[in-house]
Each structure stands twice: as C-alpha cells, then as structure tokens.
CSV table of C-alpha atoms in Angstrom, one decimal:
chain,number,residue,atom,x,y,z
U,1,MET,CA,-24.0,38.4,-34.1
U,2,PRO,CA,-23.0,40.1,-30.8
U,3,GLN,CA,-26.6,39.7,-29.5
U,4,VAL,CA,-26.4,36.0,-30.1
U,5,VAL,CA,-23.2,35.7,-28.2
U,6,ARG,CA,-24.5,37.7,-25.2
U,7,SER,CA,-27.6,35.6,-24.9
U,8,ARG,CA,-25.4,32.5,-24.6
U,9,ASN,CA,-23.3,34.2,-21.9
U,10,GLY,CA,-26.5,34.9,-19.9
U,11,ALA,CA,-27.5,31.3,-20.1
U,12,LEU,CA,-24.4,30.3,-18.3
U,13,HIS,CA,-25.5,31.9,-15.1
U,14,GLY,CA,-27.6,28.8,-14.3
U,15,PRO,CA,-26.1,25.6,-12.8
U,16,SER,CA,-24.0,23.7,-15.2
U,17,PRO,CA,-24.2,19.9,-15.5
U,18,VAL,CA,-21.1,17.8,-15.7
U,19,PRO,CA,-20.0,18.0,-19.4
U,20,PRO,CA,-19.6,14.9,-21.5
U,21,LEU,CA,-16.4,14.3,-23.4
U,22,PRO,CA,-16.5,16.5,-26.5
U,23,HIS,CA,-17.6,14.9,-29.7
U,24,ARG,CA,-15.4,15.0,-32.8
U,25,PHE,CA,-16.8,17.5,-35.3
U,26,ARG,CA,-15.8,18.9,-38.7
U,27,SER,CA,-14.2,22.3,-38.1
U,28,LEU,CA,-15.3,25.1,-40.4
U,29,ALA,CA,-12.2,27.2,-39.7
U,30,ASP,CA,-10.0,28.2,-42.6
U,31,ARG,CA,-6.9,30.2,-42.8
U,32,ASP,CA,-8.6,33.6,-42.8
U,33,SER,CA,-10.9,32.8,-39.9
U,34,VAL,CA,-8.0,31.5,-37.9
U,35,GLU,CA,-6.0,34.6,-38.6
U,36,VAL,CA,-9.0,36.7,-37.3
U,37,LEU,CA,-9.1,34.6,-34.2
U,38,HIS,CA,-5.3,35.0,-33.6
U,39,ARG,CA,-5.4,38.8,-34.0
U,40,ALA,CA,-8.2,39.2,-31.5
U,41,ALA,CA,-6.6,36.7,-29.0
U,42,ARG,CA,-3.3,38.6,-29.1
U,43,VAL,CA,-5.2,41.7,-28.0
U,44,LEU,CA,-6.7,39.7,-25.1
U,45,VAL,CA,-3.3,38.5,-24.0
U,46,ALA,CA,-2.2,42.1,-23.7
U,47,SER,CA,-5.2,43.0,-21.6
U,48,LEU,CA,-5.3,39.9,-19.4
U,49,PRO,CA,-5.1,41.7,-16.0
U,50,ALA,CA,-8.3,43.7,-16.9
U,51,LEU,CA,-10.0,40.5,-18.1
U,52,THR,CA,-9.0,38.7,-14.9
U,53,ASP,CA,-10.5,41.6,-12.8
U,54,ARG,CA,-13.8,41.3,-14.6
U,55,LEU,CA,-13.9,37.5,-14.3
U,56,VAL,CA,-13.1,37.5,-10.6
U,57,GLU,CA,-15.8,40.1,-10.0
U,58,ALA,CA,-18.3,38.1,-12.0
U,59,LEU,CA,-17.5,35.0,-10.0
U,60,TYR,CA,-18.0,36.9,-6.8
U,61,THR,CA,-21.4,38.3,-7.8
U,62,GLN,CA,-22.8,35.3,-9.8
U,63,GLU,CA,-21.3,32.2,-8.2
U,64,PRO,CA,-22.0,32.0,-4.4
U,65,ALA,CA,-19.8,29.0,-4.0
U,66,TYR,CA,-16.7,31.1,-4.9
U,67,ARG,CA,-17.6,34.0,-2.7
U,68,ALA,CA,-16.1,32.6,0.5
U,69,ALA,CA,-12.8,31.7,-1.2
U,70,ILE,CA,-12.6,35.2,-2.8
U,71,ASP,CA,-13.3,36.8,0.6
U,72,SER,CA,-10.7,34.6,2.2
U,73,ASP,CA,-7.9,35.3,-0.3
U,74,ARG,CA,-8.8,37.4,-3.4
U,75,ALA,CA,-5.2,37.7,-4.4
U,76,GLU,CA,-4.8,33.9,-4.6
U,77,ILE,CA,-8.0,33.5,-6.6
U,78,TRP,CA,-6.9,36.4,-8.9
U,79,GLN,CA,-3.6,34.7,-9.6
U,80,GLU,CA,-5.2,31.4,-10.3
U,81,VAL,CA,-7.8,32.9,-12.7
U,82,HIS,CA,-5.0,34.9,-14.5
U,83,HIS,CA,-2.8,31.8,-14.8
U,84,SER,CA,-5.7,29.8,-16.3
U,85,LEU,CA,-6.7,32.6,-18.7
U,86,ARG,CA,-3.1,33.1,-19.9
U,87,HIS,CA,-2.7,29.4,-20.8
U,88,ASN,CA,-6.1,29.0,-22.3
U,89,VAL,CA,-6.0,32.2,-24.4
U,90,GLY,CA,-2.5,31.2,-25.4
U,91,SER,CA,-3.8,27.9,-26.5
U,92,LEU,CA,-6.1,29.7,-29.0
U,93,ILE,CA,-3.0,31.2,-30.6
U,94,GLN,CA,-0.4,28.4,-30.2
U,95,PRO,CA,-2.4,25.2,-29.4
U,96,ARG,CA,0.6,22.8,-29.6
U,97,GLU,CA,2.8,24.9,-27.3
U,98,PHE,CA,0.1,25.7,-24.7
U,99,ARG,CA,-2.2,22.7,-24.8
U,100,GLU,CA,-0.5,20.5,-22.2
U,101,SER,CA,0.2,23.4,-19.8
U,102,ALA,CA,-3.4,24.5,-20.1
U,103,HIS,CA,-4.6,21.0,-19.2
U,104,ARG,CA,-2.2,20.9,-16.2
U,105,THR,CA,-3.6,24.2,-15.0
U,106,SER,CA,-7.2,23.1,-15.4
U,107,ARG,CA,-6.4,19.8,-13.6
U,108,ARG,CA,-4.8,21.6,-10.7
U,109,ILE,CA,-7.8,23.9,-10.3
U,110,GLY,CA,-10.1,20.9,-10.2
U,111,GLU,CA,-8.0,19.3,-7.5
U,112,ILE,CA,-7.8,22.5,-5.4
U,113,ARG,CA,-11.5,23.1,-5.6
U,114,ALA,CA,-12.2,19.5,-4.6
U,115,GLU,CA,-9.9,19.9,-1.6
U,116,GLN,CA,-11.7,23.2,-0.7
U,117,GLY,CA,-15.1,21.5,-1.0
U,118,VAL,CA,-16.4,23.8,-3.7
U,119,PRO,CA,-19.2,22.0,-5.6
U,120,LEU,CA,-18.3,20.6,-9.0
U,121,ASP,CA,-21.2,22.4,-10.6
U,122,ALA,CA,-19.8,25.7,-9.3
U,123,VAL,CA,-16.4,24.9,-10.7
U,124,LEU,CA,-17.8,24.0,-14.1
U,125,HIS,CA,-20.0,27.1,-14.1
U,126,ALA,CA,-16.9,29.3,-13.4
U,127,PHE,CA,-15.0,27.7,-16.3
U,128,ARG,CA,-18.0,28.3,-18.6
U,129,MET,CA,-18.3,31.9,-17.4
U,130,GLY,CA,-14.6,32.4,-18.3
U,131,GLY,CA,-15.1,30.8,-21.7
U,132,ALA,CA,-18.1,33.0,-22.4
U,133,MET,CA,-16.2,36.1,-21.3
U,134,VAL,CA,-13.2,35.3,-23.5
U,135,TRP,CA,-15.5,34.6,-26.5
U,136,GLN,CA,-17.4,37.9,-26.0
U,137,ASP,CA,-14.1,39.8,-25.8
U,138,LEU,CA,-13.0,38.1,-29.0
U,139,VAL,CA,-16.2,39.1,-30.7
U,140,ASP,CA,-16.0,42.7,-29.4
U,141,GLU,CA,-12.4,43.1,-30.4
U,142,THR,CA,-13.1,41.8,-33.9
U,143,ALA,CA,-16.1,44.1,-34.3
U,144,ARG,CA,-14.0,47.1,-33.1
U,145,ARG,CA,-11.2,46.3,-35.6
U,146,ASP,CA,-13.3,45.3,-38.6
U,147,PRO,CA,-17.0,44.4,-38.2
U,148,ASP,CA,-16.9,42.5,-41.5
U,149,ASP,CA,-14.5,40.0,-39.9
U,150,ILE,CA,-17.2,38.8,-37.5
U,151,ARG,CA,-18.5,36.5,-40.2
U,152,LEU,CA,-15.1,34.8,-40.3
U,153,LEU,CA,-14.9,34.5,-36.5
U,154,VAL,CA,-18.2,32.6,-36.6
U,155,HIS,CA,-16.4,29.8,-38.4
U,156,VAL,CA,-14.1,29.1,-35.4
U,157,ALA,CA,-17.0,29.4,-32.8
U,158,ALA,CA,-17.4,25.6,-32.6
U,159,ASP,CA,-13.6,25.2,-32.1
U,160,VAL,CA,-13.6,27.7,-29.2
U,161,TRP,CA,-16.6,26.2,-27.4
U,162,ASN,CA,-15.3,22.7,-28.0
U,163,PHE,CA,-12.1,23.9,-26.3
U,164,VAL,CA,-14.1,25.1,-23.4
U,165,ASP,CA,-16.0,21.8,-23.1
U,166,GLU,CA,-12.7,19.9,-23.3
U,167,HIS,CA,-11.3,21.8,-20.3
U,168,CYS,CA,-14.6,21.3,-18.4
U,169,GLY,CA,-14.1,17.6,-18.9
U,170,VAL,CA,-10.5,17.8,-17.7
U,171,VAL,CA,-11.6,19.8,-14.6
U,172,ALA,CA,-14.4,17.3,-13.8
U,173,ASP,CA,-12.1,14.3,-14.1
U,174,ALA,CA,-9.4,15.9,-11.9
U,175,TYR,CA,-12.1,16.9,-9.4
U,176,ARG,CA,-13.6,13.4,-9.1
U,177,GLN,CA,-10.1,11.8,-8.8
U,178,ALA,CA,-9.2,14.3,-6.0
U,179,GLU,CA,-12.5,13.6,-4.3
U,180,ARG,CA,-11.8,9.8,-4.3
U,181,ARG,CA,-8.3,10.4,-2.9
U,182,LEU,CA,-9.7,12.7,-0.2
U,183,SER,CA,-12.4,10.3,0.7
U,184,TRP,CA,-9.9,7.4,0.9
U,185,ARG,CA,-7.7,9.5,3.1
U,186,ARG,CA,-10.5,10.5,5.4
U,187,GLU,CA,-11.8,6.9,5.7
U,188,ASN,CA,-8.2,5.6,6.3
U,189,ARG,CA,-7.6,8.3,8.9
U,190,GLN,CA,-10.9,7.4,10.6
U,191,ARG,CA,-10.0,3.7,10.6
U,192,LEU,CA,-6.6,4.4,12.1
U,193,MET,CA,-8.2,6.7,14.8
U,194,VAL,CA,-10.9,4.1,15.7
U,195,ALA,CA,-8.1,1.4,15.9
U,196,ALA,CA,-6.0,3.6,18.2
U,197,LEU,CA,-9.0,4.3,20.5
U,198,LEU,CA,-9.9,0.6,20.8
U,199,ASP,CA,-6.3,-0.4,21.3
U,200,GLY,CA,-5.9,2.2,24.0
U,201,THR,CA,-2.9,3.7,22.2
U,202,ALA,CA,-4.5,7.1,21.2
U,203,ARG,CA,-2.7,10.0,22.7
U,204,ILE,CA,-4.6,12.3,25.0
U,205,ALA,CA,-3.6,15.2,22.8
U,206,ASP,CA,-5.4,13.5,19.8
U,207,LEU,CA,-8.7,13.0,21.6
U,208,ALA,CA,-10.2,16.3,20.7
U,209,GLU,CA,-9.4,15.7,17.0
U,210,ALA,CA,-10.8,12.1,17.2
U,211,ALA,CA,-14.0,13.5,18.7
U,212,GLU,CA,-14.4,16.0,15.9
U,213,MET,CA,-13.5,13.5,13.2
U,214,LEU,CA,-15.9,10.8,14.4
U,215,GLY,CA,-18.6,13.2,15.6
U,216,LEU,CA,-18.5,11.7,19.1
U,217,PRO,CA,-18.3,13.6,22.5
U,218,GLU,CA,-14.9,13.4,24.0
U,219,GLN,CA,-16.4,12.9,27.5
U,220,GLY,CA,-19.4,10.9,26.6
U,221,ARG,CA,-20.4,7.4,27.9
U,222,TYR,CA,-19.5,4.4,25.7
U,223,ALA,CA,-19.5,0.7,25.5
U,224,VAL,CA,-18.0,-1.7,23.0
U,225,LEU,CA,-19.6,-4.6,21.2
U,226,ALA,CA,-17.5,-7.6,20.2
U,227,VAL,CA,-18.8,-10.0,17.6
U,228,ALA,CA,-17.4,-13.4,16.3
U,229,GLU,CA,-18.5,-16.7,14.9
U,230,GLY,CA,-19.5,-19.5,17.3
U,231,ARG,CA,-16.7,-21.7,18.4
U,232,ARG,CA,-16.4,-25.3,17.1
U,233,SER,CA,-17.6,-28.0,19.4
U,234,GLY,CA,-15.0,-28.7,22.0
U,235,ALA,CA,-12.8,-25.7,21.1
U,236,GLY,CA,-11.3,-23.6,23.8
U,237,PRO,CA,-10.9,-19.8,24.0
U,238,ALA,CA,-7.7,-19.9,21.9
U,239,ASP,CA,-9.7,-21.5,19.1
U,240,ALA,CA,-12.3,-18.8,19.0
U,241,GLY,CA,-12.6,-19.0,15.2
U,242,VAL,CA,-12.3,-16.3,12.6
U,243,PRO,CA,-14.8,-13.4,12.3
U,244,ARG,CA,-17.2,-13.5,9.5
U,245,HIS,CA,-15.5,-10.6,7.9
U,246,GLY,CA,-11.8,-10.4,8.2
U,247,PRO,CA,-9.5,-7.3,8.6
U,248,GLY,CA,-9.8,-5.0,5.6
U,249,SER,CA,-13.2,-6.1,4.6
U,250,ALA,CA,-15.8,-3.4,3.9
U,251,ALA,CA,-18.6,-5.7,5.0
U,252,ARG,CA,-20.1,-5.5,8.5
U,253,PRO,CA,-20.7,-8.3,10.9
U,254,PRO,CA,-24.2,-9.9,10.6
U,255,VAL,CA,-25.3,-8.2,13.9
U,256,VAL,CA,-28.0,-5.5,13.5
U,257,LEU,CA,-28.3,-2.8,16.1
U,258,PRO,CA,-31.7,-1.4,16.9
U,259,ALA,CA,-32.4,1.6,14.5
U,260,ALA,CA,-33.6,3.8,17.4
U,261,HIS,CA,-30.3,3.3,19.3
U,262,PRO,CA,-27.7,6.2,18.9
U,263,GLY,CA,-25.1,3.6,18.2
U,264,ALA,CA,-27.0,2.1,15.2
U,265,ALA,CA,-24.4,3.8,13.0
U,266,ALA,CA,-21.6,2.5,15.1
U,267,PHE,CA,-17.9,2.6,14.1
U,268,TRP,CA,-16.8,-1.0,13.3
U,269,HIS,CA,-13.2,-2.1,13.5
U,270,PRO,CA,-11.9,-5.6,12.5
U,271,GLY,CA,-9.7,-7.6,14.9
U,272,PRO,CA,-7.9,-10.9,14.4
U,273,ASP,CA,-10.6,-12.9,16.3
U,274,ALA,CA,-13.6,-10.5,16.4
U,275,GLU,CA,-15.2,-7.4,15.1
U,276,PHE,CA,-15.7,-4.4,17.4
U,277,ALA,CA,-18.2,-1.6,17.4
U,278,ILE,CA,-18.0,1.6,19.5
U,279,LEU,CA,-21.5,2.3,21.0
U,280,PRO,CA,-22.3,5.8,22.2
U,281,LEU,CA,-24.6,5.7,25.2
U,282,THR,CA,-27.0,8.5,26.0
U,283,GLY,CA,-29.9,6.8,27.8
U,284,PRO,CA,-30.6,5.7,31.4
U,285,PRO,CA,-28.5,3.1,33.3
U,286,GLY,CA,-30.5,0.2,32.0
U,287,GLU,CA,-29.8,1.2,28.4
U,288,LEU,CA,-27.2,-1.6,27.9
U,289,SER,CA,-29.7,-4.3,29.0
U,290,GLU,CA,-32.3,-3.0,26.6
U,291,LEU,CA,-29.7,-2.9,23.8
U,292,ALA,CA,-28.6,-6.5,24.5
U,293,ALA,CA,-32.2,-7.7,24.5
U,294,ALA,CA,-32.9,-5.9,21.2
U,295,LEU,CA,-29.7,-6.9,19.4
U,296,ASP,CA,-30.4,-9.0,16.3
U,297,VAL,CA,-27.8,-11.8,16.5
U,298,PRO,CA,-28.1,-14.6,13.9
U,299,ALA,CA,-27.7,-18.2,14.9
U,300,GLY,CA,-24.2,-19.3,15.3
U,301,THR,CA,-22.9,-15.8,16.1
U,302,ARG,CA,-21.5,-14.7,19.4
U,303,ALA,CA,-21.9,-11.1,20.7
U,304,GLY,CA,-20.4,-9.7,23.9
U,305,ILE,CA,-21.1,-6.2,25.3
U,306,GLY,CA,-18.7,-4.8,27.8
U,307,SER,CA,-19.5,-2.5,30.7
U,308,ALA,CA,-20.0,1.3,30.2
U,309,VAL,CA,-17.0,3.6,30.4
U,310,GLU,CA,-16.5,7.3,30.6
U,311,GLY,CA,-14.8,9.2,27.8
U,312,LEU,CA,-13.0,8.3,24.5
U,313,ALA,CA,-9.8,7.7,26.5
U,314,ALA,CA,-11.3,4.6,28.2
U,315,LEU,CA,-12.4,2.9,25.0
U,316,GLY,CA,-9.4,0.6,25.2
U,317,ASP,CA,-10.7,-0.7,28.6
U,318,ALA,CA,-14.2,-1.0,27.1
U,319,ARG,CA,-12.8,-3.2,24.3
U,320,ARG,CA,-11.1,-5.5,26.8
U,321,LEU,CA,-14.4,-5.8,28.7
U,322,ALA,CA,-16.2,-6.6,25.5
U,323,GLU,CA,-13.7,-9.3,24.7
U,324,THR,CA,-14.3,-10.8,28.2
U,325,ALA,CA,-18.0,-10.8,27.6
U,326,LEU,CA,-17.4,-12.5,24.2
U,327,ARG,CA,-15.4,-15.3,25.8
U,328,ALA,CA,-18.3,-15.8,28.2
U,329,CYS,CA,-20.7,-16.4,25.3
U,330,PRO,CA,-21.9,-20.0,24.7
U,331,ALA,CA,-19.9,-21.8,22.0
U,332,SER,CA,-23.0,-22.2,19.9
U,333,GLY,CA,-23.7,-18.4,19.9
U,334,GLY,CA,-25.8,-15.8,21.7
U,335,THR,CA,-25.4,-12.5,23.4
U,336,VAL,CA,-23.7,-11.8,26.7
U,337,LEU,CA,-23.9,-8.5,28.6
U,338,LEU,CA,-20.9,-8.4,30.9
U,339,ASP,CA,-22.7,-6.7,33.8
U,340,GLU,CA,-25.2,-9.6,33.9
U,341,HIS,CA,-22.6,-12.4,33.7
U,342,LEU,CA,-19.9,-11.3,36.1
U,343,PRO,CA,-19.3,-14.8,37.6
U,344,ASP,CA,-18.8,-16.2,34.0
U,345,ALA,CA,-16.5,-13.3,33.3
U,346,LEU,CA,-14.4,-14.2,36.3
U,347,VAL,CA,-14.1,-17.7,35.0
U,348,VAL,CA,-13.0,-16.8,31.5
U,349,SER,CA,-10.7,-14.1,32.8
U,350,SER,CA,-8.5,-16.6,34.5
U,351,PRO,CA,-8.8,-19.9,32.5
U,352,ALA,CA,-5.9,-21.6,34.3
U,353,LEU,CA,-7.4,-21.0,37.8
U,354,ALA,CA,-10.9,-21.8,36.6
U,355,GLY,CA,-9.7,-25.1,35.1
U,356,ALA,CA,-7.9,-26.0,38.3
U,357,LEU,CA,-11.1,-25.3,40.3
U,358,ALA,CA,-13.2,-27.4,37.9
U,359,ASP,CA,-10.8,-30.3,38.2
U,360,ARG,CA,-10.8,-30.1,42.0
U,361,VAL,CA,-14.6,-29.8,42.4
U,362,LEU,CA,-15.8,-32.0,39.5
U,363,GLY,CA,-12.9,-34.2,39.0
U,364,PRO,CA,-14.4,-37.2,41.0
U,365,LEU,CA,-17.3,-37.3,38.5
U,366,ASP,CA,-14.8,-38.1,35.7
U,367,ARG,CA,-14.5,-41.6,37.1
U,368,LEU,CA,-18.1,-42.3,36.4
U,369,ASP,CA,-19.5,-43.6,33.1
U,370,PRO,CA,-19.9,-40.5,30.8
U,371,ALA,CA,-23.7,-40.9,30.6
U,372,ASP,CA,-24.0,-41.2,34.4
U,373,ARG,CA,-21.7,-38.2,34.9
U,374,ASP,CA,-23.7,-36.0,32.4
U,375,VAL,CA,-26.9,-36.8,34.2
U,376,ILE,CA,-25.4,-35.5,37.5
U,377,VAL,CA,-24.0,-32.4,35.9
U,378,GLU,CA,-27.3,-31.7,34.1
U,379,THR,CA,-29.2,-32.1,37.4
U,380,LEU,CA,-26.8,-29.8,39.3
U,381,THR,CA,-27.1,-27.1,36.6
U,382,ALA,CA,-30.9,-27.3,36.6
U,383,TRP,CA,-31.0,-27.1,40.4
U,384,LEU,CA,-28.8,-24.0,40.5
U,385,ASP,CA,-30.8,-22.4,37.7
U,386,ALA,CA,-33.9,-23.1,39.7
U,387,ASP,CA,-32.5,-21.3,42.7
U,388,GLY,CA,-32.1,-24.5,44.7
U,389,SER,CA,-35.7,-25.7,44.2
U,390,ALA,CA,-35.8,-29.5,43.6
U,391,GLN,CA,-39.4,-29.3,42.4
U,392,ARG,CA,-38.7,-26.7,39.7
U,393,ALA,CA,-35.5,-28.5,38.7
U,394,GLY,CA,-37.5,-31.8,38.3
U,395,ALA,CA,-40.1,-30.0,36.2
U,396,ARG,CA,-37.3,-28.9,33.9
U,397,LEU,CA,-35.8,-32.4,33.8
U,398,TYR,CA,-39.1,-34.2,33.5
U,399,CYS,CA,-38.5,-36.2,36.6
U,400,HIS,CA,-39.7,-36.3,40.3
U,401,ARG,CA,-38.2,-33.9,42.8
U,402,ASN,CA,-37.0,-36.9,44.8
U,403,THR,CA,-35.0,-38.1,41.8
U,404,VAL,CA,-33.3,-34.7,41.8
U,405,LEU,CA,-32.6,-34.9,45.5
U,406,ASN,CA,-31.1,-38.4,45.1
U,407,ARG,CA,-28.8,-37.2,42.4
U,408,LEU,CA,-27.7,-34.2,44.4
U,409,ARG,CA,-26.9,-36.5,47.4
U,410,ARG,CA,-24.9,-38.8,45.2
U,411,PHE,CA,-22.9,-35.8,44.0
U,412,GLU,CA,-22.2,-34.8,47.5
U,413,GLN,CA,-21.0,-38.3,48.4
U,414,LEU,CA,-18.7,-38.5,45.4
U,415,THR,CA,-17.1,-35.0,45.8
U,416,GLY,CA,-17.3,-34.4,49.5
U,417,ARG,CA,-19.1,-31.1,48.9
U,418,CYS,CA,-22.2,-29.9,50.7
U,419,LEU,CA,-24.6,-28.0,48.5
U,420,THR,CA,-26.3,-26.3,51.5
U,421,ARG,CA,-22.9,-24.8,52.5
U,422,PRO,CA,-22.7,-21.4,50.7
U,423,ARG,CA,-18.9,-21.7,50.0
U,424,ASP,CA,-19.3,-25.1,48.4
U,425,ALA,CA,-22.3,-24.0,46.4
U,426,VAL,CA,-20.3,-21.0,45.0
U,427,GLU,CA,-17.4,-23.3,44.1
U,428,VAL,CA,-19.7,-25.8,42.4
U,429,SER,CA,-21.4,-23.0,40.4
U,430,LEU,CA,-18.0,-21.6,39.2
U,431,ALA,CA,-16.7,-25.1,38.4
U,432,LEU,CA,-19.8,-25.9,36.2
U,433,ALA,CA,-19.3,-22.5,34.5
U,434,ALA,CA,-15.6,-23.4,33.8
U,435,ARG,CA,-16.6,-26.8,32.3
U,436,ARG,CA,-19.3,-25.1,30.2
U,437,LEU,CA,-17.2,-22.2,28.9
U,438,LEU,CA,-13.7,-23.6,28.8
U,439,GLY,CA,-14.4,-27.2,28.0
U,440,THR,CA,-12.1,-28.3,30.8
C-alpha cells in the first residue's frame, strides 16, 4: 500500500490541469476507518511545523513558480502553508467546524497568488503536493502505529482525495475571480490615464507611471487621430454628430490603421463627439503623410490627424490639434492631415470671423438666383484648385476657358474683388473654405 501512495505522490510533480468540480461518490468509510483516519490526523496536527517545513522545501525545489516568492519572504510563505495545513488537516477530524474556515483560507491563497502573478497551474500543483504529503504522512503514521489498520485507511482514501480536489476547485475559482478583478482594475486605470493625457490634465509626476503602464516612451513623438461620423447635410460644427461607438463602448471606430505602423495598436478613448487614438511616431518627418494616405476610412466617416508633438505631456495639445483637423474634414467624410490643410484649420478655428469674412466677400452672390450663384462658386473653386489656370479649370468643368474667364470677370464685377490681386485672392479662397466647411 505505501508504494501505491508514493507513486501517486510522484505523479504530482508534473503540471496540474484545472480540476473539475468533484463528482458525488459513495463513500466506503465506516466508523472504524474514520477512527483510524482521526488518530493519524491528530498526530499530524501535533507535528504541523515539521510538515510545513517539508512542504515549503518541496515547493522550493519542485515548483519553480514559487521559488521567487519563497526567496522574497520565506517566513510569509511558511505561515501561509502552515495556516492552510492546520485548517485542512483539522477538517479531516472535525469537518463541520473547519470546513468553512478551510475554504476561506484556500480562497485567500488563490486571490494572493493571482495578485502575485503565480500561474494557476503552479498553485494547483502546490495544493496537490500538500495533499499528497498529508496523505503519505497519514499512511506512514498508521503503518507505524498498527500496519493492519492500513486496510481500513484505504476506505477513506476517496474521501481524502475528493477533499483535495474540492479545495483545488475553490482555489481555481478564487484565482479566476481575482484575475478578472485585477484585469478590470488595470484596464480602468489605463482608461483613466489615457483620458487624463488626452485632456491635458495628467500631472507631470504621473508621466513616468503612465509611460510604464501604457508601454510608451515619456519623451517620444506623438500625434492624435480623431474619428467621427460624417455630418448631416447643412449641419454646422456644433452638429458634428455622434461617434459610431459612444463612451463606454468596447468596440473601436471603423478606421483601420496600417498594420506596419507602430500605432496600429493605438490607445483609443471615447469622447462626446469623436473617438481619439494616441499614435506613437518613430519614423521620418513624412511619416504622418504616409499614415494619412494609408488610413482605411470607410465612406461617411471623418478622420482628422493633428500635428506631431513631443512627449506624453503634450498629448492634450495633440488632441486639440486633431479636433481642429476633424472640423476641417468634409461633411461627407474623408481624412484631413492638419499640416496639409492649415488654411482650412484657420477657418474652423475661428468660425465667427470666418463666417464674417465669407459674408463680406461672397455676400453679393447671395442676391443671384441660386443656380447662377452655384455656377460662379463652382468656377471660382475649380480655378483656384487649378492654380489660376482657366484652361485646366475649363477641362474640369467641361467648358471653354473663355467661359471660365467670363464667369470670373462677372464675380469681380459683383464683389469688387480683383482675383489677380494676391490679398483679394487669399480672402476669396478663405471665404470659399468657410462656406464649404461651416455652411455659412
């Protein structure tokens, strides 16, 4: 019989799977076998310190995951093992009195090991090692006292090992619950830190912790991406619409970053009118232009990328720049890189002044028939986009260059502006941008 027991003990040195909940079984224990168990267990209670020493040493040599914890604080691990053995061996003698306290002890161990990051397999292996050691000592003590009683002890073997499996289940459940709590706390702390960085409210003293938590360099280069749905026709900046995924949603915006870009696993944060992503930058100065060109933006979605900033402390500024770029996006959707649309950014940054400029420059056109007015505005826009070439503008509009020139002269007559005068050309360009972006 002792050889059978020792072979089972040796089998426990391998990794242990997560145990299932114990099945109900028909116990073979009778009064005599239970009495044998109690006698041997009382001897174990009296020698718990020595049993604890042996189990701690076995954990150190046979379970590498426990080695660092034992090296760090052997006395604490010893007390924990001793406490667990005292309650568990006590449960063999007085199950009603000790069962709940033994469960509390096992749950607490599962929670502590989850917080320490010890793998669950290692924790379960440790419990089974302890169970095997207790069972072996019960067998050895019974054999020493009266070898004939071993045949009675066999009748309670299933009860003892079911007890061990029961506590493995308790430990595994407590471990998983603690893991879920820890994961939620980490994710919540991360969300709060990202929000503080993007709001510009993070304290300087917290930047080192933020860098470690997010795995980002404190003094690196960054930009921020802002994403929102396209605005309704005729809506102004205040009616920017609701983001596809509101605050608190686990889903990400439908914008896909290039897989090769370091920011592909960007940190997203929901805002009231847009979603924001922190983009780490590690490439050459033209990296943002390449990123904007490679960005996968579905139809009807607006995306704005702000200018690059230096350091995590400047992410609040980067977010505001991204919001400006987002406001400069066409209402129907698209991508705007702020550095390549600075005049538009000026317009949306001061909507009241931009609206006043549009009224002053383009106001005389509002007295025309809408269709007539739209033709002139379309011609002006095409001519400016063609760098002042009437021929290229005509090709875009499918009309002769002279038709373009005639429409431009009519505009000058109606507004008193001279398109060959640089100042007037700048004002006309900004006024057209204000009409297009602000709907003024």
